[in-house]
Coordinates of C-alpha atoms in Angstrom, one line a residue:
Chain A
D1 CA -5.9 4.2 -25.2
K2 CA -6.2 0.7 -23.7
A3 CA -8.2 2.0 -20.7
R4 CA -10.6 3.8 -23.1
R5 CA -10.9 0.6 -25.2
N6 CA -11.6 -1.5 -22.1
A7 CA -14.2 1.0 -20.8
E8 CA -16.0 1.3 -24.2
G9 CA -16.0 -2.4 -24.6
M10 CA -17.9 -2.8 -21.3
L11 CA -20.4 0.0 -22.1
E12 CA -21.1 -1.6 -25.5
R13 CA -21.5 -5.1 -24.0
F14 CA -24.2 -4.1 -21.5
H15 CA -25.9 -1.7 -23.9
K16 CA -26.4 -4.7 -26.2
L17 CA -27.7 -6.8 -23.3
G18 CA -30.0 -3.9 -22.2
V19 CA -28.6 -3.8 -18.7
Q20 CA -27.5 -0.7 -16.9
L21 CA -23.7 -0.5 -16.3
R22 CA -22.9 1.0 -13.0
P23 CA -19.1 1.1 -13.0
H24 CA -17.1 0.8 -9.8
M25 CA -14.6 3.7 -9.1
K26 CA -12.4 1.9 -6.5
T27 CA -9.7 0.8 -8.8
H28 CA -8.7 4.2 -10.3
K29 CA -10.5 6.8 -8.1
T30 CA -10.1 9.6 -10.8
L31 CA -12.6 11.9 -12.4
E32 CA -11.1 11.2 -15.8
C33 CA -11.6 7.4 -15.7
A34 CA -15.1 8.0 -14.3
D35 CA -16.0 10.1 -17.3
I36 CA -14.8 7.4 -19.6
M37 CA -16.5 4.6 -17.7
T38 CA -19.9 6.4 -17.6
G39 CA -19.7 7.4 -21.2
G40 CA -19.7 11.0 -20.1
S41 CA -23.1 10.8 -18.3
R42 CA -21.5 11.3 -14.8
R43 CA -24.4 9.2 -13.4
C44 CA -24.8 5.7 -12.0
I45 CA -21.5 4.8 -10.3
V46 CA -20.3 2.6 -7.4
V47 CA -17.8 3.7 -4.8
S48 CA -16.0 1.8 -2.0
T49 CA -15.5 4.6 0.5
L50 CA -17.2 7.8 1.5
A51 CA -14.1 9.7 0.4
E52 CA -14.8 8.6 -3.1
A53 CA -18.5 9.4 -2.7
S54 CA -17.8 12.9 -1.6
F55 CA -15.1 13.4 -4.3
Y56 CA -17.5 12.4 -7.1
A57 CA -20.4 14.3 -5.5
D58 CA -18.3 17.5 -5.3
N59 CA -17.4 17.1 -9.0
G60 CA -21.0 16.9 -10.3
Y61 CA -21.6 13.1 -10.2
D62 CA -24.9 11.8 -9.0
D63 CA -26.7 8.4 -8.6
I64 CA -23.9 7.0 -6.4
L65 CA -24.1 3.6 -4.8
Y66 CA -21.9 3.2 -1.6
A67 CA -21.5 -0.6 -2.0
Y68 CA -20.4 -1.3 1.5
P69 CA -22.2 -2.7 4.6
L70 CA -23.1 0.6 6.4
P71 CA -20.6 1.4 9.2
F72 CA -22.6 2.9 12.0
D73 CA -20.2 5.8 12.5
K74 CA -20.9 6.9 8.9
V75 CA -24.7 7.3 9.1
E76 CA -24.4 11.1 9.4
R77 CA -22.1 11.4 6.3
C78 CA -24.4 9.1 4.4
A79 CA -27.4 11.2 5.4
E80 CA -25.7 14.3 4.2
L81 CA -24.9 12.7 0.9
S82 CA -28.5 11.5 0.6
E83 CA -29.7 15.1 1.2
R84 CA -27.2 16.6 -1.3
L85 CA -27.6 14.2 -4.2
S86 CA -30.7 13.2 -6.2
L87 CA -29.8 9.5 -5.6
F88 CA -27.4 8.1 -3.0
H89 CA -27.8 4.4 -2.4
I90 CA -26.5 2.6 0.7
V91 CA -26.3 -1.1 1.5
V92 CA -27.4 -2.8 4.7
D93 CA -27.5 -6.5 5.6
N94 CA -28.8 -6.5 9.1
R95 CA -31.8 -5.0 11.1
L96 CA -29.6 -2.9 13.4
A97 CA -28.4 -0.9 10.4
L98 CA -32.0 -0.1 9.6
Q99 CA -32.6 1.2 13.1
Q100 CA -29.5 3.4 12.8
L101 CA -30.9 4.9 9.6
K102 CA -34.3 5.5 11.2
K103 CA -32.6 7.5 14.1
R104 CA -31.3 10.0 11.5
P105 CA -34.4 11.3 9.6
L106 CA -33.6 13.0 6.3
K107 CA -34.4 16.6 5.5
Q108 CA -35.9 18.0 2.3
G109 CA -38.7 15.5 2.1
K110 CA -36.4 12.6 1.2
I111 CA -37.6 9.1 1.6
W112 CA -36.2 7.7 4.8
D113 CA -37.8 10.5 6.9
T114 CA -41.3 9.8 5.8
S115 CA -41.8 6.1 5.5
G116 CA -38.8 4.6 7.3
V117 CA -36.4 3.1 4.8
E118 CA -37.3 2.0 1.3
L119 CA -35.8 -1.1 -0.3
T120 CA -34.5 -0.1 -3.7
G121 CA -32.5 -3.1 -4.8
I122 CA -30.5 -6.2 -3.9
Y123 CA -26.8 -6.4 -4.5
A124 CA -24.6 -9.5 -4.8
H125 CA -20.9 -9.6 -5.8
C126 CA -19.7 -12.8 -7.3
G127 CA -16.1 -12.4 -5.9
N128 CA -15.7 -16.2 -6.4
T129 CA -15.1 -15.5 -10.1
Y130 CA -11.6 -14.6 -8.9
A131 CA -10.9 -18.3 -8.4
C132 CA -11.8 -19.2 -12.0
Q133 CA -9.6 -20.1 -14.9
G134 CA -11.0 -19.4 -18.3
E135 CA -14.2 -18.2 -19.8
E136 CA -16.2 -21.4 -19.2
Q137 CA -15.6 -21.4 -15.4
I138 CA -16.3 -17.6 -15.3
K139 CA -19.6 -18.1 -17.1
A140 CA -20.6 -21.0 -14.7
V141 CA -20.2 -18.7 -11.7
A142 CA -21.9 -15.8 -13.5
Q143 CA -24.8 -18.1 -14.3
E144 CA -25.0 -19.5 -10.7
T145 CA -25.0 -15.9 -9.2
T146 CA -27.6 -14.6 -11.7
T147 CA -29.9 -17.6 -11.0
I148 CA -29.7 -17.2 -7.2
V149 CA -30.4 -13.4 -7.5
L150 CA -33.3 -13.9 -9.9
Q151 CA -34.8 -16.6 -7.7
F152 CA -34.6 -14.2 -4.7
M153 CA -36.3 -11.5 -6.9
E154 CA -39.1 -14.0 -7.5
K155 CA -39.6 -14.5 -3.8
L156 CA -39.7 -10.8 -3.2
K157 CA -42.4 -10.5 -5.9
A158 CA -44.3 -13.4 -4.4
A159 CA -44.2 -11.5 -1.1
G160 CA -45.7 -8.4 -2.8
I161 CA -42.5 -6.4 -3.0
Q162 CA -42.3 -4.7 -6.4
G163 CA -40.0 -2.5 -8.3
V164 CA -36.8 -3.8 -6.7
K165 CA -33.6 -3.6 -8.7
S166 CA -31.1 -6.4 -8.9
S167 CA -27.3 -6.0 -9.4
I168 CA -24.4 -8.4 -9.6
G169 CA -20.8 -7.6 -10.5
S170 CA -17.1 -8.5 -10.8
T171 CA -14.9 -7.8 -13.7
P172 CA -14.6 -11.5 -14.7
S173 CA -18.4 -12.1 -15.0
C174 CA -19.0 -8.8 -16.7
S175 CA -16.2 -9.4 -19.2
H176 CA -18.0 -12.7 -20.2
P177 CA -21.7 -12.2 -19.4
V178 CA -24.2 -15.0 -19.7
P179 CA -27.6 -14.3 -21.5
D180 CA -29.6 -14.5 -18.2
M181 CA -27.7 -11.4 -17.0
A182 CA -30.0 -9.5 -19.3
M183 CA -32.8 -10.0 -16.7
L184 CA -30.8 -8.1 -14.1
S185 CA -31.2 -4.4 -13.6
E186 CA -27.6 -3.5 -13.2
V187 CA -24.0 -4.7 -13.1
H188 CA -21.1 -3.1 -11.2
P189 CA -17.6 -4.2 -12.4
G190 CA -14.6 -1.9 -11.8
N191 CA -11.2 -3.3 -12.4
Y192 CA -11.8 -3.7 -16.1
I193 CA -10.8 -0.1 -16.8
F194 CA -7.2 -1.2 -16.3
Y195 CA -7.3 -5.0 -16.1
D196 CA -4.1 -6.7 -14.8
V197 CA -2.1 -9.9 -14.8
Q198 CA -4.5 -11.5 -12.4
Q199 CA -7.4 -10.8 -14.7
S200 CA -5.5 -12.2 -17.7
L201 CA -4.9 -15.4 -15.7
I202 CA -8.6 -15.6 -14.7
G203 CA -9.5 -15.2 -18.4
S204 CA -11.3 -11.8 -18.1
C205 CA -8.9 -10.2 -20.7
R206 CA -5.8 -10.8 -22.8
L207 CA -2.5 -9.7 -21.4
E208 CA -2.3 -7.0 -24.1
D209 CA -5.5 -5.4 -22.7
V210 CA -3.8 -4.5 -19.4
A211 CA -3.7 -0.7 -19.3
V212 CA -1.4 0.1 -16.4
R213 CA 2.4 -0.2 -16.0
V214 CA 5.0 0.7 -13.4
L215 CA 8.2 2.0 -14.9
T216 CA 11.3 1.1 -12.9
R217 CA 15.0 1.8 -13.3
V218 CA 17.9 -0.6 -13.0
I219 CA 20.0 0.7 -10.1
G220 CA 22.4 -2.2 -9.4
H221 CA 24.2 -5.1 -11.0
Y222 CA 25.1 -8.1 -8.8
P223 CA 26.5 -10.8 -11.1
H224 CA 27.8 -12.8 -8.1
R225 CA 24.2 -13.4 -7.1
N226 CA 22.8 -13.4 -10.7
Q227 CA 20.6 -10.4 -9.9
L228 CA 19.7 -6.9 -10.9
L229 CA 18.4 -4.3 -8.4
V230 CA 15.5 -2.0 -9.6
D231 CA 14.1 1.1 -7.9
C232 CA 10.6 -0.4 -7.4
G233 CA 9.7 -1.7 -4.0
W234 CA 6.4 -2.5 -2.4
T235 CA 5.7 1.2 -2.0
A236 CA 5.3 1.3 -5.8
L237 CA 3.8 -2.1 -6.6
S238 CA 2.3 -3.5 -3.4
H239 CA 2.8 -7.0 -2.1
D240 CA -0.5 -8.2 -3.7
G241 CA -0.3 -11.7 -5.3
G242 CA 2.4 -12.7 -2.9
G243 CA 5.0 -13.3 -5.6
R244 CA 3.3 -16.5 -6.7
L245 CA 3.5 -15.8 -10.4
P246 CA 6.2 -17.8 -12.4
T247 CA 7.6 -14.3 -12.9
G248 CA 7.2 -13.3 -9.2
Y249 CA 5.4 -10.2 -8.2
A250 CA 4.8 -8.8 -11.7
I251 CA 5.4 -9.5 -15.4
I252 CA 8.3 -7.6 -16.8
E253 CA 7.2 -6.6 -20.3
G254 CA 9.3 -7.9 -23.1
H255 CA 11.3 -10.1 -20.7
P256 CA 9.4 -13.3 -20.0
E257 CA 12.7 -14.8 -18.9
L258 CA 12.9 -12.5 -15.8
K259 CA 11.4 -12.7 -12.4
L260 CA 10.7 -10.0 -9.8
L261 CA 11.8 -12.2 -7.0
S262 CA 11.3 -10.0 -3.9
M263 CA 10.9 -6.4 -2.8
T264 CA 11.9 -4.2 0.1
Q265 CA 10.3 -0.9 0.8
E266 CA 12.1 0.8 -2.1
H267 CA 14.1 -2.0 -3.9
G268 CA 13.2 -4.9 -6.2
R269 CA 15.4 -7.9 -6.9
V270 CA 15.2 -9.2 -10.4
E271 CA 16.8 -12.5 -11.6
P272 CA 16.3 -14.9 -14.5
I273 CA 13.8 -17.7 -14.1
S274 CA 16.6 -20.0 -15.1
G275 CA 20.2 -19.7 -16.3
K276 CA 22.7 -16.8 -16.2
L277 CA 21.6 -13.2 -16.3
D278 CA 22.8 -11.4 -19.4
I279 CA 23.7 -8.2 -17.6
K280 CA 24.7 -6.2 -20.7
Q281 CA 21.0 -6.2 -21.8
F282 CA 20.1 -4.2 -18.7
P283 CA 22.5 -1.2 -18.3
L284 CA 22.5 0.8 -15.1
G285 CA 19.9 3.6 -15.5
S286 CA 17.8 1.7 -18.1
L287 CA 14.1 1.2 -17.6
L288 CA 12.0 -1.9 -17.1
T289 CA 8.2 -2.0 -17.5
L290 CA 6.2 -3.9 -14.9
M291 CA 2.7 -5.2 -15.5
P292 CA 1.1 -5.4 -12.0
Y293 CA -0.5 -8.5 -10.6
H294 CA -3.4 -6.6 -9.1
A295 CA -4.0 -3.1 -10.6
C296 CA -6.3 -2.0 -7.7
A297 CA -3.5 -2.6 -5.2
T298 CA -0.7 -1.0 -7.3
A299 CA -2.8 2.0 -8.2
M300 CA -3.4 2.6 -4.5
M301 CA 0.3 3.2 -4.0
H302 CA 0.6 6.2 -6.4
P303 CA -0.5 9.8 -6.0
V304 CA -0.6 10.4 -9.8
Y305 CA -1.1 8.6 -13.1
F306 CA 0.9 9.5 -16.1
V307 CA -1.4 9.1 -19.0
R308 CA 0.1 7.7 -22.2
S309 CA -1.4 7.8 -25.7
K310 CA 0.3 6.8 -28.9
G311 CA 3.6 6.6 -27.1
K312 CA 3.5 10.0 -25.5
V313 CA 2.6 11.1 -22.0
I314 CA -0.3 13.5 -22.7
D315 CA -1.7 14.1 -19.2
T316 CA -1.5 13.4 -15.5
W317 CA -4.6 12.3 -13.5
K318 CA -4.9 12.5 -9.7
P319 CA -6.9 9.9 -7.7
T320 CA -8.7 10.6 -4.4
R321 CA -7.5 8.8 -1.3
G322 CA -8.6 8.0 2.3
W323 CA -11.9 7.0 3.7
Chain B
D1 CA 4.3 7.5 24.8
K2 CA 5.5 4.1 23.5
A3 CA 7.1 5.7 20.4
R4 CA 9.0 8.2 22.6
R5 CA 10.1 5.4 24.9
N6 CA 11.4 3.3 22.0
A7 CA 13.3 6.3 20.6
E8 CA 14.8 7.4 23.9
G9 CA 15.9 3.8 24.6
M10 CA 17.8 3.7 21.3
L11 CA 19.4 7.1 21.9
E12 CA 20.5 6.1 25.3
R13 CA 21.8 2.7 24.1
F14 CA 24.2 4.2 21.5
H15 CA 25.1 7.2 23.7
K16 CA 26.5 4.6 26.2
L17 CA 28.3 2.7 23.4
G18 CA 29.8 6.0 22.1
V19 CA 28.4 5.4 18.6
Q20 CA 26.5 8.1 16.6
L21 CA 22.8 7.1 16.1
R22 CA 21.6 8.1 12.6
P23 CA 17.9 7.2 12.7
H24 CA 16.1 6.1 9.5
M25 CA 13.0 8.1 8.7
K26 CA 11.4 5.7 6.2
T27 CA 9.0 4.1 8.7
H28 CA 7.1 7.1 9.9
K29 CA 8.2 10.0 7.5
T30 CA 7.0 12.7 9.9
L31 CA 8.8 15.7 11.4
E32 CA 7.5 14.9 14.9
C33 CA 9.0 11.4 15.0
A34 CA 12.2 12.8 13.5
D35 CA 12.5 15.3 16.3
I36 CA 12.0 12.5 18.9
M37 CA 14.5 10.2 17.2
T38 CA 17.2 12.8 16.8
G39 CA 16.7 14.0 20.4
G40 CA 15.8 17.4 19.0
S41 CA 19.1 18.0 17.2
R42 CA 17.5 17.8 13.7
R43 CA 20.9 16.5 12.4
C44 CA 22.1 13.1 11.3
I45 CA 19.3 11.2 9.7
V46 CA 18.8 8.6 7.0
V47 CA 16.1 8.7 4.3
S48 CA 14.9 6.2 1.7
T49 CA 13.6 8.6 -1.0
L50 CA 14.5 12.1 -2.3
A51 CA 10.9 13.1 -1.3
E52 CA 11.9 12.4 2.3
A53 CA 15.3 14.2 1.8
S54 CA 13.6 17.4 0.5
F55 CA 10.9 17.3 3.2
Y56 CA 13.4 17.2 6.0
A57 CA 15.8 19.7 4.2
D58 CA 12.8 22.1 3.8
N59 CA 12.1 21.8 7.5
G60 CA 15.5 22.7 8.9
Y61 CA 17.1 19.2 9.0
D62 CA 20.7 18.7 7.9
D63 CA 23.4 16.0 7.6
I64 CA 21.1 13.7 5.6
L65 CA 22.1 10.3 4.2
Y66 CA 20.2 9.1 1.2
A67 CA 20.8 5.4 1.8
Y68 CA 20.0 4.2 -1.7
P69 CA 22.1 3.1 -4.7
L70 CA 22.1 6.3 -6.7
P71 CA 19.5 6.2 -9.5
F72 CA 21.1 8.0 -12.4
D73 CA 18.0 10.1 -13.2
K74 CA 18.3 11.6 -9.6
V75 CA 21.9 13.0 -9.9
E76 CA 20.6 16.6 -10.4
R77 CA 18.3 16.5 -7.4
C78 CA 21.1 15.0 -5.3
A79 CA 23.5 17.7 -6.5
E80 CA 20.9 20.4 -5.5
L81 CA 20.5 18.9 -2.1
S82 CA 24.3 18.7 -1.7
E83 CA 24.5 22.4 -2.6
R84 CA 21.7 23.4 -0.2
L85 CA 22.7 21.4 2.9
S86 CA 25.9 21.4 4.8
L87 CA 26.0 17.6 4.6
F88 CA 24.2 15.4 2.1
H89 CA 25.5 11.9 1.7
I90 CA 24.8 9.6 -1.2
V91 CA 25.6 5.9 -1.7
V92 CA 27.2 4.3 -4.8
D93 CA 28.3 0.7 -5.4
N94 CA 29.6 0.9 -8.9
R95 CA 32.0 3.0 -11.1
L96 CA 29.4 4.2 -13.5
A97 CA 27.7 6.0 -10.6
L98 CA 30.9 7.9 -9.9
Q99 CA 31.2 9.0 -13.5
Q100 CA 27.6 10.3 -13.3
L101 CA 28.5 12.4 -10.3
K102 CA 31.6 13.8 -12.0
K103 CA 29.5 14.9 -14.9
R104 CA 27.6 17.2 -12.6
P105 CA 30.1 19.5 -10.8
L106 CA 28.9 21.1 -7.6
K107 CA 28.7 24.8 -7.0
Q108 CA 29.7 26.8 -3.9
G109 CA 33.1 25.1 -3.6
K110 CA 31.6 21.8 -2.5
I111 CA 33.8 18.8 -2.6
W112 CA 32.8 16.8 -5.7
D113 CA 33.6 19.7 -8.0
T114 CA 37.3 20.1 -6.8
S115 CA 38.6 16.6 -6.3
G116 CA 36.3 14.3 -8.0
V117 CA 34.3 12.4 -5.4
E118 CA 35.3 11.9 -1.8
L119 CA 34.7 8.6 0.0
T120 CA 33.2 9.5 3.4
G121 CA 32.1 6.2 4.6
I122 CA 31.0 2.6 4.0
Y123 CA 27.5 1.4 4.7
A124 CA 26.2 -2.1 5.3
H125 CA 22.7 -3.1 6.2
C126 CA 22.3 -6.4 8.1
G127 CA 18.8 -7.1 6.7
N128 CA 19.5 -10.8 7.4
T129 CA 18.6 -10.1 11.1
Y130 CA 15.0 -10.3 9.9
A131 CA 15.4 -14.0 9.6
C132 CA 16.5 -14.3 13.3
Q133 CA 14.5 -15.6 16.2
G134 CA 15.6 -14.3 19.6
E135 CA 18.4 -12.1 21.0
E136 CA 21.1 -14.7 20.6
Q137 CA 20.6 -15.1 16.8
I138 CA 20.3 -11.4 16.4
K139 CA 23.6 -10.8 18.2
A140 CA 25.4 -13.5 16.0
V141 CA 24.3 -11.6 12.8
A142 CA 25.2 -8.2 14.4
Q143 CA 28.7 -9.6 15.3
E144 CA 29.2 -11.1 11.9
T145 CA 28.3 -7.8 10.1
T146 CA 30.4 -5.7 12.4
T147 CA 33.4 -8.0 12.0
I148 CA 33.2 -7.9 8.2
V149 CA 32.8 -4.1 8.2
L150 CA 35.7 -3.6 10.6
Q151 CA 37.9 -5.9 8.5
F152 CA 37.1 -3.9 5.4
M153 CA 38.0 -0.7 7.3
E154 CA 41.4 -2.3 8.1
K155 CA 42.0 -3.0 4.5
L156 CA 41.1 0.7 3.6
K157 CA 43.6 1.8 6.3
A158 CA 46.3 -0.5 4.9
A159 CA 45.6 1.1 1.5
G160 CA 46.2 4.5 3.0
I161 CA 42.6 5.6 3.0
Q162 CA 42.0 7.4 6.3
G163 CA 39.1 9.0 8.1
V164 CA 36.4 6.9 6.5
K165 CA 33.2 6.3 8.6
S166 CA 31.5 2.9 9.0
S167 CA 27.8 2.3 9.5
I168 CA 25.6 -0.8 9.9
G169 CA 22.0 -0.9 10.8
S170 CA 18.7 -2.7 11.2
T171 CA 16.3 -2.4 14.1
P172 CA 17.0 -6.0 15.4
S173 CA 20.8 -5.6 15.6
C174 CA 20.5 -2.1 17.1
S175 CA 18.0 -3.3 19.7
H176 CA 20.6 -5.8 20.9
P177 CA 24.0 -4.4 20.0
V178 CA 27.2 -6.4 20.5
P179 CA 30.2 -4.7 22.2
D180 CA 32.2 -4.6 18.9
M181 CA 29.6 -2.2 17.5
A182 CA 31.3 0.4 19.7
M183 CA 34.1 0.5 17.1
L184 CA 31.7 1.6 14.3
S185 CA 31.1 5.3 13.6
E186 CA 27.3 5.1 13.2
V187 CA 24.2 2.9 13.2
H188 CA 21.1 3.5 11.2
P189 CA 18.0 1.7 12.5
G190 CA 14.5 3.0 11.7
N191 CA 11.6 0.7 12.4
Y192 CA 12.2 0.8 16.3
I193 CA 10.2 4.1 16.7
F194 CA 7.1 2.0 16.2
Y195 CA 8.3 -1.7 16.3
D196 CA 5.6 -4.2 15.2
V197 CA 4.5 -7.8 15.5
Q198 CA 7.3 -9.0 13.1
Q199 CA 9.9 -7.3 15.4
S200 CA 8.4 -8.9 18.5
L201 CA 8.7 -12.3 16.8
I202 CA 12.3 -11.6 15.7
G203 CA 13.0 -10.7 19.3
S204 CA 13.9 -7.0 18.9
C205 CA 11.2 -5.9 21.3
R206 CA 8.3 -7.1 23.5
L207 CA 4.8 -7.0 22.0
E208 CA 3.9 -4.3 24.6
D209 CA 6.6 -2.0 23.0
V210 CA 4.7 -1.9 19.7
A211 CA 3.5 1.8 19.3
V212 CA 1.1 1.7 16.3
R213 CA -2.4 0.3 16.0
V214 CA -5.1 0.4 13.3
L215 CA -8.6 0.8 14.8
T216 CA -11.3 -1.1 12.9
R217 CA -15.1 -1.3 13.3
V218 CA -17.3 -4.4 13.2
I219 CA -19.6 -4.0 10.2
G220 CA -21.0 -7.5 9.7
H221 CA -22.1 -10.6 11.6
Y222 CA -22.1 -13.9 9.6
P223 CA -22.7 -16.7 12.1
H224 CA -23.4 -19.2 9.3
R225 CA -19.8 -18.9 8.3
N226 CA -18.5 -18.2 11.9
Q227 CA -17.2 -14.8 10.8
L228 CA -17.2 -11.1 11.6
L229 CA -16.6 -8.5 8.9
V230 CA -14.5 -5.4 9.9
D231 CA -13.9 -2.2 7.9
C232 CA -10.1 -2.7 7.6
G233 CA -8.9 -4.0 4.2
W234 CA -5.5 -4.0 2.6
T235 CA -5.8 -0.2 1.9
A236 CA -5.5 0.3 5.7
L237 CA -3.2 -2.6 6.8
S238 CA -1.3 -3.7 3.6
H239 CA -0.8 -7.4 2.7
D240 CA 2.6 -7.5 4.3
G241 CA 3.4 -10.7 6.1
G242 CA 1.1 -12.6 3.8
G243 CA -1.3 -13.7 6.6
R244 CA 1.2 -16.3 7.9
L245 CA 0.8 -15.4 11.6
P246 CA -1.3 -17.8 13.7
T247 CA -3.6 -14.8 14.0
G248 CA -3.4 -14.1 10.3
Y249 CA -2.5 -10.6 9.0
A250 CA -2.3 -8.9 12.4
I251 CA -2.8 -9.4 16.1
I252 CA -6.2 -8.3 17.4
E253 CA -5.3 -6.7 20.8
G254 CA -7.1 -8.4 23.7
H255 CA -8.4 -11.2 21.4
P256 CA -5.7 -13.8 21.0
E257 CA -8.5 -16.2 20.0
L258 CA -9.3 -14.3 16.8
K259 CA -7.7 -14.4 13.4
L260 CA -7.7 -11.7 10.7
L261 CA -8.1 -14.4 8.0
S262 CA -8.2 -12.3 4.8
M263 CA -8.8 -8.9 3.4
T264 CA -10.3 -7.3 0.3
Q265 CA -9.6 -3.7 -0.6
E266 CA -11.9 -2.3 2.2
H267 CA -13.0 -5.4 4.2
G268 CA -11.4 -7.8 6.7
R269 CA -12.8 -11.2 7.6
V270 CA -12.3 -12.2 11.3
E271 CA -12.9 -15.6 12.7
P272 CA -11.9 -17.6 15.8
I273 CA -8.7 -19.6 15.5
S274 CA -10.8 -22.6 16.6
G275 CA -14.3 -23.2 17.9
K276 CA -17.4 -21.1 17.6
L277 CA -17.4 -17.3 17.5
D278 CA -19.1 -15.6 20.4
I279 CA -20.8 -12.9 18.4
K280 CA -22.3 -11.1 21.4
Q281 CA -18.8 -10.0 22.4
F282 CA -18.5 -8.1 19.1
P283 CA -21.5 -5.8 18.6
L284 CA -22.0 -4.2 15.2
G285 CA -20.3 -0.8 15.4
S286 CA -17.8 -1.8 18.1
L287 CA -14.1 -1.4 17.6
L288 CA -11.2 -3.9 17.3
T289 CA -7.6 -2.9 17.7
L290 CA -5.1 -4.3 15.2
M291 CA -1.4 -4.6 15.8
P292 CA 0.3 -4.6 12.4
Y293 CA 2.7 -7.3 11.2
H294 CA 5.0 -4.7 9.6
A295 CA 4.6 -1.1 10.8
C296 CA 6.5 0.4 7.7
A297 CA 4.0 -1.2 5.3
T298 CA 0.9 -0.3 7.4
A299 CA 2.1 3.3 8.0
M300 CA 2.6 3.8 4.3
M301 CA -1.2 3.3 3.7
H302 CA -2.3 6.2 5.9
P303 CA -2.3 10.0 5.3
V304 CA -2.3 10.9 9.0
Y305 CA -1.4 9.5 12.4
F306 CA -3.6 10.1 15.4
V307 CA -1.3 10.5 18.3
R308 CA -2.4 9.0 21.6
S309 CA -1.0 9.8 25.0
K310 CA -2.4 8.6 28.3
G311 CA -5.5 7.3 26.6
K312 CA -6.3 10.5 24.7
V313 CA -5.7 11.6 21.1
I314 CA -3.5 14.7 21.6
D315 CA -2.4 15.5 18.1
T316 CA -2.3 14.5 14.4
W317 CA 0.9 14.0 12.5
K318 CA 1.3 14.0 8.7
P319 CA 3.9 11.9 6.9
T320 CA 5.5 12.9 3.5
R321 CA 4.9 10.6 0.6
G322 CA 6.2 9.9 -2.9
W323 CA 9.6 9.7 -4.4

């Protein structure tokens, strides 16, 4: 329910601004979230790997942007996707990459075999929004990025290059867009489908908007060191965030007094931020609910999502993996 | 070749000491490494998850120790493994866990349905060897752990409890065992099949013993910020180690002057530790070879190993995953 609400909020926000939303698939990598994020159109998405590109292409998606500096060993796979799909966009930021493309002419009358390579758009990612705290700072970065991109578009126009699209992204800037972003062609956020503790600290969302959890079980009581052991290690949460939250590597829902202090491969150590642990509150076998610091990193560790709606698990969704 | 040499060295070391080696499977999670580590016996292994336990049981392995404080929701799966295998060992460290076991009597005349639960051994893991630097410190921790375990065995004997096995572990202590470890029944190291940069810093191995690499391709030149971009992010290396090495998140083989400064989901930023980057040395499309800080964490990110011998890829090995 929360993921759907986050996705619908983003669609509505950019529908109002008159800007095409091209959601990024890298956080969830599922067909089900892709359907929600595209509003059912199955068009106009971003991917971070060719494994994702192929997964979505195989499942009826089209107009896919591979938002990654073209690795030269992947030209053939990119060419095949270009031939298969009505629109497959690739990103280059150097002349050698253009030469690599020209060496592999496309079949079926597609563009890069007739006239070299066509520039279809420019792409900038304001990853520096991740250093922001609060809406005001986010908007300042969104404005700066938008201004630079629009100035570059003016230069292209002055040089006689027309019809070029412009895109910026990041979940923080797209959660709090500035009015000038209406002059862009597209935006490409991704994490917002889930949000996470990091996004709530940046100011992209409220903590209650975070749509993913890791459930973990209490498997040990160690009162002599004031600790609980839980069955969630870095194989289930990732080490992302480095444990720098006041609550360590995650937020334990309903227990702001607890800290996920450290993890091994399959264990997590939990202790109170201060004072003595009330062990009776956490019986062996009981569950704790972790809100991840970085949803993309935590999601990557799991082969399946258990989908909950109105307190019940109603489905399981499987992500694609690999490169 | 290096993995085989590491595994054979450990077998030989404990054969000489007269102590049973019970290798841990959690680092590699493959049948092929398990065969090498058990010297082909397919007996006497440790696992960190029931997914590993089932994977090895399904493939003809037996005498499996699930070295994990029994999660109460997994009693049924543990009972099934106990019924299927000739030896399946579980670990408890509290009375409630014993009660959980008694509630699920075993079929086929197995032990915990006739006389409650039988104590078969004690298990201690000297994870504190990971804070050591050099052989001398490792041996001090190995000695301390061994002494405590042997003293506890004496107390059991004095209380009339006979025939109990004792096991300690960790790759550092088992790479440099102390003579008293000959009085233990078993040891259970795991990481040594691969070793890694962390183990070389602890002093468990030499850097040239490290048996795993991540290959990555140069995909961007950014001379204005003195950086290369490579196509290895945290999805391929993990964030383990936190980038605290002088060379960042990994060692780049043959390039001690370079640092893997930071990673995003699919990108890595590489820059010189000092001075100006000689970009001509690193053409776009060329490969760099990363030695991981923590092999367990890096291995977890990959669905397949490419097995190299004498400079050629001779096989692919697939790990098991999940819980």
